Amino acid sequence: MLLCLRIENFALIDKLELDFGKGLNVLTGETGAGKSIILDAIDAILGGKVSSRVIRTGTNRAIIEGTFLVNPNLAIWLNEQECDLIDENCIIISREIVANANNVRSRSRVNGVLVNRQFMGELREKLVEITAQGQTVQVGKSAQVREWLDVYGGDLLLQQRQKVATAFQLYQQTHQTLEKRRTSEKERLQQLDLLTYQVQELKAANLDDPQEMELLTQERERLNHVVDLQQMSYKIYQALYQSDSETPTAADFLADGETFLTHMVEYDSQLEPLLELVRDAIAAVTEIGRQINAYGENLEADPQRLEEVEERIRELKQICRKYGPSLAEAIAYYEKIQTELSELNNNEQSLEKLEHQEQLYLQQLIQYCQKLTTLRQETAANFQFHLLNELKPLAMDKVKFEVEITPISPTSTGADKITFMFSPNPGEPIQPLTEIASGGEMSRFLLALKACFNHSDEVETMVFDEIDVGVSGIVAQSIAEKLHQLSQNQQVLCVTHQPLVAAMADRHFRVVKEVINKINNDEERTVVRVTKLDNLTTRRQELAQLAGGKSANEAIAFAESLLLQAANHRQNFRC
C-alpha cells in the first residue's frame, strides 16, 4: 500500500508530498489541472518509461520517492532478494531522473540500494496495478487475455500450463536439433572426413614425446661426428690417466702431490683434509679416464641408424609444419581432434531416429495442450458467470459476455487463442469486445474485470485513471459503489471528474494549477498544487464545482446530498 509520495521537479510539479491511506483515495480537479501527472509519477517510480520532458523546465534533475507498506508475501519475496525492510514492514522506492544535453539517465533505489530494471519490473507487479480506459489495447491482446483467464483458473491450471511449457521446450529443442542436422549434414560429413584423415596421419606418426625432436637432433649430431668424438675421448684419456708417451698425466701429478702431502702430514696434521681432497681428486680423475675410454671404445659409425634418424626428423618437421609449429603443439592438436572426431561420430544419430523423437514430443505436447484447453474451458464458464455478475450493478445487466477459445498451433502457453466476446444490447450479435464496446462500456468492463480478481490479487494498491469518463449519472453511481467495494480489500487511487465517485472517497485530494512569480523575478511559472480536503465544507465545495461548475446554492445542496448518499452506502455496505 502506498503511504507517502514525494515529488520534486517532475513535469509541472516543483515540490509535492502526499499522504495516502487505506480505502478509496480520489484526486479531482479541472481538466488539465495535473491529476494524471501524479499517476505518471507513480508509474515512473515503479520503473515506467521516462524522457527528458518529465523534468521540470529550468532544472536538470527530478526525484520521486514513495513509501510503501508491504504485506507478508511481499516481505518474504523481498527477503529472498536480500532486500531489508524499514521498520519491519515498509520500503522506500526512489527514482532520480537526470537530463543533460545528449540524453536522460535515471537510477532506481529501494531503501537506498541501487536496483536494476528487472528487479523493479518484478516489484511493480507485486505493489501496484494501474488501470486506465486506454487499456483497450491490452484487452485486445490474446496473450494478456489468456494471462487473465489462467490466473483466474488458479494453481491447477497454472501447473498444467507449466507442463505445456516444459513439453514445448523439449519439442523445440528436438525440432531445432533435427533442422540443424538436416542443414549441416553435408558440413558434418566433410568435417568428419577431414578429421579422420588427420587423426590417421597423426596416429601413424606415433607422437608420444614432445622432446623427441631435440633427442633425435642430438643423436644425429653424435652419429655425424663419431670419429671426432673417438679421437677427442682418447686424448682426454691420455691427458687424465694414461699416456702413450713419457709426458706425465694429470693422475701422475696428483700422485706426486699425494706423496708430498703424505710426508707433510707427518709433521703437521692440519694438512690431513688437503691430503683427503687430493686422494678424492685422484679417484675422480681415474674414474673419468676409465669412463671416457669406455665411451670412445663403444662409439661406432652406424650409417643405417643415421638414415633412420634423418628420416624421422624429416617426418616430424612435416608434422610440425602442418599441425605445429612445435611438436608439443602438434601432439596437443592430435588430442583435440580425437575428441572432436569422437563427438562427430557420437552425433551420427540417424535422421529417422530424430524425426521419431520429434513426433513423440509433439504428441506429448498436443496431449498436454488438450488438457490445458479443457481446464481453460471450465475456467471460462466460471469466469463468464462471475464477470456478468460484476457487470450487473454497473447498469450492464442485459449484456452478453463470452470467453471464446479457438485452436491455434501449439506454443509454450498452449494451443488456444482467447478472445473476450461482447454484446451490449439484446438482439445484437456477439463480437470481439474491443471492436464493439464504447468508452463507457469499456470502463465498466475493466472495473468489473478487476473486481473478479479482488480477493485473489496480491497487489495491494490499484490505480484507476479516469476510468469513469463518458458515463452517465446512474452508471457513475454504480462505478463509485464498485470502487468502494474494491477499496475494502485493496487500496484504491482514482482520478475522476465524477462527483458521484468523489463523494465516495475516504480521502479526497483537489489538484489545481497555479501561476506564480519566481523569487526576485517577475517571470511567471505554472505549478501543480494538491490540497487534501479534510473537512466537510471543502469537500462540499469541490463536489459542487464538479457538479455545477460553481458554488451555487443548488450545487452545494447537490453536493451535500451526494456526501449523505455516500455515507449511507458505506454504512449499509458494512452492515
Coordinates of C-alpha atoms in Angstrom, one line a residue:
M1 CA 0.0 0.0 0.0
L2 CA 1.3 3.5 -0.9
L3 CA 1.7 5.5 2.2
C4 CA 3.5 8.6 1.0
L5 CA 4.5 10.1 -2.3
R6 CA 7.2 12.8 -2.6
I7 CA 7.7 14.5 -6.0
E8 CA 10.3 17.1 -6.9
N9 CA 10.8 18.9 -10.3
F10 CA 8.6 16.4 -12.1
A11 CA 6.6 17.9 -15.1
L12 CA 4.7 20.9 -13.6
I13 CA 5.3 19.9 -10.0
D14 CA 8.1 21.7 -8.2
K15 CA 7.7 20.1 -4.8
L16 CA 4.8 18.0 -3.5
E17 CA 4.3 15.5 -0.7
L18 CA 1.1 13.4 -0.5
D19 CA 0.0 11.0 2.3
F20 CA -2.4 8.3 1.1
G21 CA -4.2 5.7 3.2
K22 CA -6.4 2.7 3.2
G23 CA -9.7 2.6 1.2
L24 CA -10.6 4.9 -1.7
N25 CA -8.3 7.8 -2.4
V26 CA -9.7 10.2 -5.0
L27 CA -8.0 13.0 -7.0
T28 CA -10.2 15.6 -8.6
G29 CA -9.7 18.9 -10.4
E30 CA -10.4 20.7 -13.7
T31 CA -9.3 19.1 -16.9
G32 CA -5.6 19.7 -17.4
A33 CA -5.1 20.5 -13.7
G34 CA -2.3 17.9 -13.5
K35 CA -4.1 14.9 -11.9
S36 CA -2.6 12.5 -14.3
I37 CA 0.9 13.9 -13.6
I38 CA 0.7 12.4 -10.1
L39 CA -0.2 9.0 -11.6
D40 CA 2.6 9.4 -14.1
A41 CA 5.0 9.9 -11.1
I42 CA 3.7 6.7 -9.5
D43 CA 4.3 4.9 -12.8
A44 CA 7.8 6.4 -13.1
I45 CA 8.8 5.4 -9.6
L46 CA 7.9 1.8 -10.4
G47 CA 10.1 1.7 -13.5
G48 CA 7.9 3.2 -16.2
K49 CA 9.5 4.8 -19.2
V50 CA 10.6 8.4 -18.8
S51 CA 12.1 11.1 -21.1
S52 CA 13.7 14.4 -20.5
R53 CA 10.3 16.1 -20.9
V54 CA 9.3 14.9 -17.4
I55 CA 11.9 17.1 -15.8
R56 CA 10.6 20.5 -14.8
T57 CA 11.7 23.3 -17.2
G58 CA 14.7 25.1 -15.8
T59 CA 16.0 22.1 -13.9
N60 CA 18.0 19.1 -14.9
R61 CA 17.1 16.7 -12.1
A62 CA 13.8 15.2 -10.9
I63 CA 13.3 13.0 -7.8
I64 CA 10.3 10.8 -7.0
E65 CA 10.1 8.9 -3.7
G66 CA 7.4 6.5 -2.5
T67 CA 6.9 4.8 0.8
F68 CA 5.0 1.5 0.7
L69 CA 3.6 -0.7 3.4
V70 CA 4.3 -4.4 2.3
N71 CA 2.2 -7.5 3.0
P72 CA 3.7 -10.7 4.4
N73 CA 4.0 -12.4 1.0
L74 CA 5.9 -9.4 -0.4
A75 CA 8.1 -9.3 2.7
I76 CA 9.1 -12.9 2.0
W77 CA 9.9 -12.2 -1.6
L78 CA 12.0 -9.1 -0.6
N79 CA 13.9 -11.2 1.9
E80 CA 14.6 -13.8 -0.8
Q81 CA 16.0 -10.9 -2.9
E82 CA 18.2 -9.9 0.1
C83 CA 16.3 -6.6 0.4
D84 CA 15.8 -5.5 4.0
L85 CA 12.6 -3.7 5.2
I86 CA 12.4 -0.5 7.1
D87 CA 10.6 -0.8 10.4
E88 CA 9.9 -4.4 9.5
N89 CA 7.0 -3.6 7.1
C90 CA 8.0 -0.7 4.8
I91 CA 10.1 0.0 1.8
I92 CA 11.1 3.3 0.3
I93 CA 11.4 3.4 -3.5
S94 CA 13.1 6.4 -5.2
R95 CA 14.0 7.3 -8.7
E96 CA 16.3 10.0 -9.8
I97 CA 16.0 11.3 -13.4
V98 CA 18.8 13.5 -14.7
A99 CA 19.0 15.1 -18.1
N100 CA 21.9 16.6 -20.0
A101 CA 22.4 17.9 -23.5
N102 CA 22.6 14.5 -25.0
N103 CA 20.5 12.0 -23.1
V104 CA 18.5 11.3 -19.9
R105 CA 19.6 8.9 -17.2
S106 CA 17.7 7.5 -14.3
R107 CA 18.6 5.4 -11.2
S108 CA 16.2 3.5 -9.1
R109 CA 16.8 2.6 -5.5
V110 CA 15.0 0.5 -2.9
N111 CA 15.8 1.5 0.7
G112 CA 18.8 3.5 -0.7
V113 CA 20.3 0.5 -2.6
L114 CA 20.6 0.7 -6.4
V115 CA 18.4 -1.9 -8.2
N116 CA 18.1 -2.8 -11.9
R117 CA 15.2 -2.6 -14.3
Q118 CA 14.4 -6.3 -14.0
F119 CA 14.1 -6.1 -10.2
M120 CA 11.8 -3.1 -10.5
G121 CA 9.6 -4.8 -13.0
E122 CA 9.1 -7.8 -10.7
L123 CA 8.5 -5.5 -7.7
R124 CA 6.0 -3.3 -9.6
E125 CA 3.8 -6.4 -10.3
K126 CA 3.6 -7.1 -6.6
L127 CA 2.9 -3.5 -5.5
V128 CA 0.7 -1.5 -7.8
E129 CA -1.7 -2.2 -10.7
I130 CA -2.6 0.8 -12.9
T131 CA -5.9 0.6 -14.9
A132 CA -7.0 3.2 -17.5
Q133 CA -9.6 3.4 -20.1
G134 CA -6.8 3.3 -22.6
Q135 CA -6.2 -0.4 -21.7
T136 CA -8.5 -1.3 -24.6
V137 CA -5.3 -2.3 -26.4
Q138 CA -4.5 -4.8 -23.6
V139 CA -8.0 -6.3 -23.7
G140 CA -7.5 -6.9 -27.4
K141 CA -4.2 -8.8 -27.0
S142 CA -4.8 -12.6 -26.8
A143 CA -1.7 -13.0 -24.6
Q144 CA -3.0 -10.6 -22.0
V145 CA -6.5 -12.1 -22.1
R146 CA -5.0 -15.6 -21.8
E147 CA -3.0 -14.5 -18.8
W148 CA -6.1 -13.1 -17.0
L149 CA -8.0 -16.3 -17.6
D150 CA -5.1 -18.6 -16.5
V151 CA -4.6 -16.6 -13.3
Y152 CA -8.3 -16.8 -12.6
G153 CA -8.1 -20.5 -13.1
G154 CA -5.8 -20.9 -10.2
D155 CA -2.9 -23.3 -9.3
L156 CA -4.3 -26.4 -11.2
L157 CA -4.5 -24.5 -14.5
L158 CA -1.1 -22.8 -14.0
Q159 CA 0.6 -26.1 -13.2
Q160 CA -0.8 -27.6 -16.4
R161 CA 0.5 -24.6 -18.3
Q162 CA 3.9 -25.2 -16.8
K163 CA 3.8 -28.8 -18.1
V164 CA 2.9 -27.4 -21.5
A165 CA 5.8 -25.0 -21.4
T166 CA 8.2 -27.9 -20.5
A167 CA 6.9 -30.1 -23.2
F168 CA 7.1 -27.3 -25.7
Q169 CA 10.7 -26.7 -24.8
L170 CA 11.6 -30.4 -25.3
Y171 CA 9.8 -30.4 -28.6
Q172 CA 11.5 -27.2 -29.8
Q173 CA 15.0 -28.5 -28.8
T174 CA 14.4 -31.7 -30.7
H175 CA 13.0 -29.9 -33.7
Q176 CA 15.9 -27.4 -33.8
T177 CA 18.4 -30.3 -33.5
L178 CA 16.7 -32.1 -36.4
E179 CA 16.7 -29.0 -38.5
K180 CA 20.3 -28.4 -37.7
R181 CA 21.2 -31.9 -38.7
R182 CA 19.3 -31.6 -41.9
T183 CA 21.0 -28.4 -42.9
S184 CA 24.5 -29.2 -41.6
E185 CA 24.8 -32.9 -42.6
K186 CA 27.0 -32.1 -45.6
E187 CA 29.3 -30.0 -43.5
R188 CA 29.4 -32.6 -40.8
L189 CA 30.4 -35.3 -43.2
Q190 CA 33.1 -33.1 -44.7
Q191 CA 34.5 -32.3 -41.3
L192 CA 34.3 -36.0 -40.4
D193 CA 36.4 -36.9 -43.4
L194 CA 39.0 -34.2 -42.7
L195 CA 39.4 -35.1 -39.0
T196 CA 39.5 -38.8 -39.8
Y197 CA 42.4 -38.2 -42.2
Q198 CA 44.3 -36.0 -39.8
V199 CA 43.8 -38.4 -36.9
Q200 CA 45.1 -41.3 -39.0
E201 CA 48.1 -39.3 -40.1
L202 CA 49.0 -38.2 -36.6
K203 CA 48.4 -41.7 -35.2
A204 CA 50.7 -43.2 -37.8
A205 CA 53.4 -40.6 -36.8
N206 CA 53.4 -42.2 -33.3
L207 CA 53.7 -39.0 -31.4
D208 CA 54.1 -39.5 -27.7
D209 CA 57.2 -37.5 -26.6
P210 CA 57.2 -33.7 -27.0
Q211 CA 61.0 -33.8 -26.6
E212 CA 61.6 -36.4 -29.4
M213 CA 62.8 -33.8 -31.9
E214 CA 65.5 -32.5 -29.6
L215 CA 66.7 -36.0 -28.7
L216 CA 66.8 -37.0 -32.3
T217 CA 68.8 -33.9 -33.2
Q218 CA 71.3 -34.8 -30.5
E219 CA 71.6 -38.3 -31.7
R220 CA 72.1 -37.2 -35.3
E221 CA 75.0 -34.9 -34.2
R222 CA 76.6 -37.8 -32.4
L223 CA 76.3 -40.2 -35.3
N224 CA 77.7 -37.5 -37.7
H225 CA 80.8 -36.9 -35.5
V226 CA 81.7 -40.5 -34.3
V227 CA 85.4 -40.2 -35.5
D228 CA 85.9 -36.8 -33.9
L229 CA 84.3 -38.0 -30.6
Q230 CA 86.6 -41.1 -30.6
Q231 CA 89.7 -39.1 -31.1
M232 CA 88.9 -36.5 -28.5
S233 CA 87.9 -39.0 -25.9
Y234 CA 91.2 -40.8 -26.4
K235 CA 93.1 -37.6 -26.0
I236 CA 91.2 -36.9 -22.8
Y237 CA 92.0 -40.4 -21.6
Q238 CA 95.7 -39.8 -22.2
A239 CA 95.8 -36.4 -20.6
L240 CA 94.0 -37.6 -17.5
Y241 CA 95.0 -41.2 -16.9
Q242 CA 97.4 -43.0 -19.2
S243 CA 99.7 -41.5 -21.9
D244 CA 101.5 -43.4 -24.7
S245 CA 104.4 -41.0 -24.3
E246 CA 106.6 -40.1 -21.3
T247 CA 104.5 -37.0 -20.7
P248 CA 103.1 -37.1 -17.2
T249 CA 99.3 -37.3 -16.9
A250 CA 97.0 -35.5 -14.5
A251 CA 96.9 -38.7 -12.4
D252 CA 100.7 -38.7 -12.2
F253 CA 100.8 -35.1 -11.0
L254 CA 98.2 -35.8 -8.4
A255 CA 100.1 -38.9 -7.3
D256 CA 103.2 -36.8 -6.8
G257 CA 101.2 -34.3 -4.8
E258 CA 99.8 -37.1 -2.7
T259 CA 103.3 -38.3 -1.9
F260 CA 104.5 -34.9 -0.8
L261 CA 101.4 -34.2 1.3
T262 CA 101.7 -37.6 3.0
H263 CA 105.2 -36.6 4.2
M264 CA 104.0 -33.2 5.2
V265 CA 101.2 -34.6 7.3
E266 CA 103.7 -36.5 9.4
Y267 CA 104.9 -33.0 10.6
D268 CA 101.6 -31.1 10.5
S269 CA 98.3 -32.9 11.0
Q270 CA 96.4 -29.8 9.9
L271 CA 97.1 -30.8 6.3
E272 CA 95.2 -34.0 6.6
P273 CA 92.0 -32.5 4.9
L274 CA 94.1 -31.4 1.9
L275 CA 95.5 -34.9 1.6
E276 CA 92.0 -36.3 1.5
L277 CA 91.0 -33.9 -1.2
V278 CA 93.9 -34.9 -3.3
R279 CA 93.1 -38.5 -2.9
D280 CA 89.5 -37.8 -3.9
A281 CA 90.8 -36.0 -7.0
I282 CA 93.0 -38.9 -7.9
A283 CA 89.9 -41.2 -7.7
A284 CA 87.8 -38.9 -9.7
V285 CA 90.4 -38.4 -12.5
T286 CA 90.9 -42.2 -12.6
E287 CA 87.1 -42.8 -12.9
I288 CA 86.8 -40.1 -15.6
G289 CA 89.6 -41.6 -17.5
R290 CA 88.1 -45.1 -17.4
Q291 CA 84.6 -43.8 -18.5
I292 CA 85.9 -41.6 -21.3
N293 CA 88.0 -44.5 -22.6
A294 CA 85.0 -46.9 -22.5
Y295 CA 82.8 -44.2 -24.3
G296 CA 85.4 -43.9 -27.1
E297 CA 85.8 -47.6 -27.5
N298 CA 82.0 -48.1 -27.7
L299 CA 81.5 -45.5 -30.3
E300 CA 80.7 -47.0 -33.7
A301 CA 79.7 -45.5 -37.0
D302 CA 76.1 -46.6 -37.9
P303 CA 75.0 -45.2 -41.3
Q304 CA 71.7 -47.1 -41.2
R305 CA 70.8 -45.6 -37.8
L306 CA 71.8 -42.2 -39.0
E307 CA 69.5 -42.6 -42.0
E308 CA 66.6 -43.6 -39.7
V309 CA 67.2 -40.6 -37.5
E310 CA 67.3 -38.3 -40.5
E311 CA 64.1 -39.7 -41.9
R312 CA 62.3 -39.4 -38.5
I313 CA 63.4 -35.8 -38.2
R314 CA 62.1 -35.0 -41.7
E315 CA 58.8 -36.7 -40.8
L316 CA 58.4 -34.8 -37.6
K317 CA 59.2 -31.5 -39.3
Q318 CA 56.5 -32.2 -41.8
I319 CA 54.1 -32.9 -39.0
C320 CA 55.1 -29.6 -37.2
R321 CA 54.6 -27.6 -40.4
K322 CA 51.0 -28.9 -40.7
Y323 CA 49.9 -29.2 -37.1
G324 CA 52.6 -27.3 -35.1
P325 CA 54.7 -25.3 -35.3
S326 CA 56.2 -27.2 -32.3
L327 CA 56.0 -30.9 -31.7
A328 CA 54.2 -30.3 -28.4
E329 CA 51.5 -28.2 -30.2
A330 CA 51.1 -30.9 -32.8
I331 CA 50.5 -33.5 -30.0
A332 CA 48.0 -31.2 -28.3
Y333 CA 46.2 -30.7 -31.7
Y334 CA 46.1 -34.5 -32.1
E335 CA 44.4 -34.9 -28.7
K336 CA 41.9 -32.2 -29.5
I337 CA 40.8 -33.6 -32.9
Q338 CA 40.4 -37.0 -31.4
T339 CA 37.8 -35.5 -29.0
E340 CA 36.1 -33.7 -31.9
L341 CA 36.1 -36.8 -34.0
S342 CA 34.5 -38.8 -31.2
E343 CA 31.8 -36.1 -30.8
L344 CA 31.1 -36.1 -34.5
N345 CA 30.8 -39.9 -34.5
N346 CA 28.5 -39.8 -31.4
N347 CA 26.3 -37.3 -33.2
E348 CA 25.8 -39.7 -36.1
Q349 CA 22.3 -40.3 -34.9
S350 CA 20.0 -41.1 -37.8
L351 CA 17.6 -38.6 -39.1
E352 CA 14.9 -41.2 -38.8
K353 CA 15.5 -41.5 -35.0
L354 CA 15.4 -37.8 -34.5
E355 CA 12.2 -37.5 -36.5
H356 CA 10.7 -40.2 -34.4
Q357 CA 11.7 -38.5 -31.2
E358 CA 10.3 -35.2 -32.5
Q359 CA 7.0 -36.8 -33.2
L360 CA 6.9 -38.3 -29.7
Y361 CA 7.5 -34.9 -28.1
L362 CA 4.9 -33.3 -30.4
Q363 CA 2.3 -35.9 -29.4
Q364 CA 3.0 -35.3 -25.7
L365 CA 2.8 -31.5 -26.3
I366 CA -0.6 -31.9 -28.0
Q367 CA -1.9 -34.1 -25.2
Y368 CA -0.9 -31.5 -22.5
C369 CA -2.4 -28.7 -24.6
Q370 CA -5.6 -30.6 -24.9
K371 CA -5.9 -30.9 -21.2
L372 CA -5.0 -27.3 -20.7
T373 CA -7.7 -26.3 -23.2
T374 CA -10.2 -28.4 -21.2
L375 CA -9.2 -26.6 -18.0
R376 CA -9.5 -23.2 -19.7
Q377 CA -13.0 -24.0 -21.0
E378 CA -14.1 -24.9 -17.4
T379 CA -12.5 -21.8 -16.1
A380 CA -14.0 -19.7 -18.9
A381 CA -17.5 -20.8 -17.8
N382 CA -16.9 -19.8 -14.2
F383 CA -15.3 -16.5 -15.3
Q384 CA -18.1 -15.6 -17.6
F385 CA -20.7 -16.1 -14.8
H386 CA -18.6 -14.1 -12.3
L387 CA -17.9 -11.2 -14.7
L388 CA -21.6 -10.9 -15.7
N389 CA -22.5 -10.7 -12.0
E390 CA -19.9 -7.9 -11.5
L391 CA -21.3 -6.1 -14.6
K392 CA -24.9 -6.1 -13.4
P393 CA -24.6 -3.5 -10.7
L394 CA -22.8 -1.3 -13.3
A395 CA -26.1 -0.9 -15.3
M396 CA -25.0 -3.7 -17.7
D397 CA -27.4 -6.5 -16.7
K398 CA -28.5 -7.1 -20.3
V399 CA -25.1 -7.6 -21.9
K400 CA -23.8 -10.9 -23.2
F401 CA -20.2 -11.9 -22.5
E402 CA -18.3 -15.0 -23.6
V403 CA -14.7 -16.2 -23.5
E404 CA -14.0 -17.5 -27.0
I405 CA -11.3 -20.2 -27.2
T406 CA -10.2 -21.1 -30.7
P407 CA -7.4 -23.6 -31.5
I408 CA -4.0 -22.5 -32.8
S409 CA -0.7 -24.3 -33.3
P410 CA 0.9 -25.4 -30.0
T411 CA 3.0 -22.8 -28.2
S412 CA 4.7 -22.6 -24.8
T413 CA 1.4 -21.3 -23.4
G414 CA -0.9 -23.8 -25.0
A415 CA -2.8 -24.2 -28.3
D416 CA -5.5 -21.6 -27.6
K417 CA -6.3 -18.1 -28.9
I418 CA -8.6 -16.4 -26.3
T419 CA -10.8 -13.5 -27.1
F420 CA -13.3 -11.6 -25.0
M421 CA -16.6 -11.5 -26.9
F422 CA -19.3 -9.0 -26.0
S423 CA -22.8 -7.8 -27.0
P424 CA -24.1 -4.7 -25.1
N425 CA -27.6 -4.8 -26.4
P426 CA -30.2 -7.7 -26.6
G427 CA -30.6 -9.0 -30.1
E428 CA -27.2 -7.8 -31.3
P429 CA -24.6 -10.4 -32.4
I430 CA -21.7 -11.1 -30.0
Q431 CA -18.5 -9.6 -31.3
P432 CA -14.9 -9.0 -30.0
L433 CA -15.1 -6.6 -27.0
T434 CA -12.5 -4.2 -28.4
E435 CA -14.5 -3.8 -31.7
I436 CA -17.9 -3.0 -30.2
A437 CA -17.6 -1.6 -26.7
S438 CA -17.9 2.1 -26.2
G439 CA -15.6 4.0 -23.9
G440 CA -18.1 3.9 -21.1
E441 CA -18.7 0.3 -21.5
M442 CA -15.0 -0.5 -21.6
S443 CA -14.6 1.5 -18.4
R444 CA -17.2 -0.6 -16.6
F445 CA -15.8 -3.8 -18.1
L446 CA -12.3 -3.1 -16.8
L447 CA -13.7 -2.2 -13.4
A448 CA -15.7 -5.5 -13.3
L449 CA -12.6 -7.4 -14.5
K450 CA -10.6 -6.1 -11.6
A451 CA -13.4 -6.9 -9.2
C452 CA -13.2 -10.6 -10.3
F453 CA -9.6 -10.7 -9.0
N454 CA -10.2 -8.5 -6.0
H455 CA -9.9 -11.3 -3.4
S456 CA -7.1 -13.3 -5.1
D457 CA -4.9 -10.4 -6.3
E458 CA -1.7 -10.0 -4.2
V459 CA -1.4 -6.4 -5.4
E460 CA -2.5 -4.1 -2.5
T461 CA -2.7 -0.8 -4.5
M462 CA -4.9 -0.3 -7.6
V463 CA -4.8 2.9 -9.6
F464 CA -7.7 3.9 -11.9
D465 CA -7.1 6.8 -14.2
E466 CA -10.3 8.5 -15.3
I467 CA -12.0 5.1 -15.8
D468 CA -15.4 6.8 -15.4
V469 CA -15.0 9.2 -18.4
G470 CA -18.1 9.4 -20.6
V471 CA -20.6 7.7 -18.3
S472 CA -23.9 9.0 -17.1
G473 CA -25.1 9.7 -13.6
I474 CA -26.6 6.3 -12.8
V475 CA -23.6 4.5 -14.3
A476 CA -21.2 6.8 -12.4
Q477 CA -23.0 5.9 -9.2
S478 CA -22.5 2.2 -10.0
I479 CA -18.8 2.8 -10.7
A480 CA -18.5 4.7 -7.4
E481 CA -20.0 1.8 -5.5
K482 CA -17.8 -0.8 -7.3
L483 CA -14.7 1.3 -6.5
H484 CA -15.8 1.4 -2.9
Q485 CA -16.3 -2.4 -2.9
L486 CA -12.7 -2.9 -4.3
S487 CA -11.3 -0.5 -1.7
Q488 CA -12.4 -2.8 1.1
N489 CA -9.7 -5.3 0.3
Q490 CA -7.2 -3.1 -1.5
Q491 CA -6.0 0.5 -1.5
V492 CA -7.6 2.3 -4.5
L493 CA -6.3 5.5 -6.1
C494 CA -8.6 7.1 -8.5
V495 CA -8.5 10.2 -10.8
T496 CA -12.1 11.2 -11.6
H497 CA -14.3 14.0 -12.9
Q498 CA -17.5 12.4 -11.4
P499 CA -18.8 14.0 -8.2
L500 CA -20.7 10.7 -7.5
V501 CA -17.3 8.9 -7.4
A502 CA -15.5 11.6 -5.5
A503 CA -18.3 11.7 -2.8
M504 CA -17.5 8.0 -2.0
A505 CA -13.8 8.7 -1.2
D506 CA -12.2 8.0 2.1
R507 CA -9.5 10.6 1.2
H508 CA -10.2 13.4 -1.2
F509 CA -7.4 15.5 -2.9
R510 CA -8.0 18.6 -5.0
V511 CA -5.5 19.2 -7.8
V512 CA -5.1 22.7 -9.3
K513 CA -2.7 24.7 -11.4
E514 CA -1.4 27.9 -10.1
V515 CA 0.7 30.7 -11.8
I516 CA 3.4 32.0 -9.5
N517 CA 6.2 34.5 -9.8
K518 CA 9.8 33.3 -9.3
I519 CA 11.5 34.8 -6.3
N520 CA 13.1 38.1 -7.1
N521 CA 11.9 37.8 -10.6
D522 CA 8.8 38.9 -12.5
E523 CA 8.8 35.8 -14.7
E524 CA 5.6 33.7 -14.2
R525 CA 5.7 29.9 -13.8
T526 CA 2.9 27.3 -13.7
V527 CA 2.9 24.8 -10.8
V528 CA 0.6 22.0 -9.7
R529 CA -0.7 22.2 -6.2
V530 CA -2.6 19.4 -4.3
T531 CA -4.8 20.0 -1.3
K532 CA -6.2 17.3 0.9
L533 CA -9.8 18.1 1.6
D534 CA -10.1 17.3 5.3
N535 CA -13.4 18.8 6.3
L536 CA -17.0 18.7 5.1
T537 CA -17.0 22.3 3.8
T538 CA -14.1 21.9 1.4
R539 CA -15.3 18.6 0.1
R540 CA -18.8 20.0 -0.4
Q541 CA -17.4 23.0 -2.4
E542 CA -15.2 20.7 -4.5
L543 CA -18.2 18.4 -5.3
A544 CA -20.3 21.4 -6.1
Q545 CA -17.6 22.6 -8.6
L546 CA -17.6 19.2 -10.2
A547 CA -21.4 19.1 -10.4
G548 CA -22.3 22.6 -11.3
G549 CA -19.1 24.4 -12.2
K550 CA -19.7 27.0 -9.5
S551 CA -20.6 27.0 -5.8
A552 CA -24.2 28.0 -6.2
N553 CA -26.8 27.0 -3.6
E554 CA -28.2 24.3 -5.8
A555 CA -24.8 22.8 -6.4
I556 CA -24.0 22.9 -2.7
A557 CA -27.2 21.2 -1.9
F558 CA -26.5 18.6 -4.5
A559 CA -23.0 18.0 -3.1
E560 CA -24.4 17.6 0.4
S561 CA -26.9 15.0 -0.9
L562 CA -24.0 13.1 -2.6
L563 CA -22.0 13.0 0.6
L564 CA -25.0 11.9 2.6
Q565 CA -25.8 9.2 0.0
A566 CA -22.2 8.0 0.1
A567 CA -22.2 7.9 3.9
N568 CA -25.4 5.8 3.8
H569 CA -23.9 3.4 1.2
R570 CA -20.8 2.9 3.3
Q571 CA -22.9 2.2 6.4
N572 CA -25.2 -0.2 4.6
F573 CA -22.2 -1.9 3.0
R574 CA -20.6 -2.5 6.4
C575 CA -23.8 -3.9 7.7

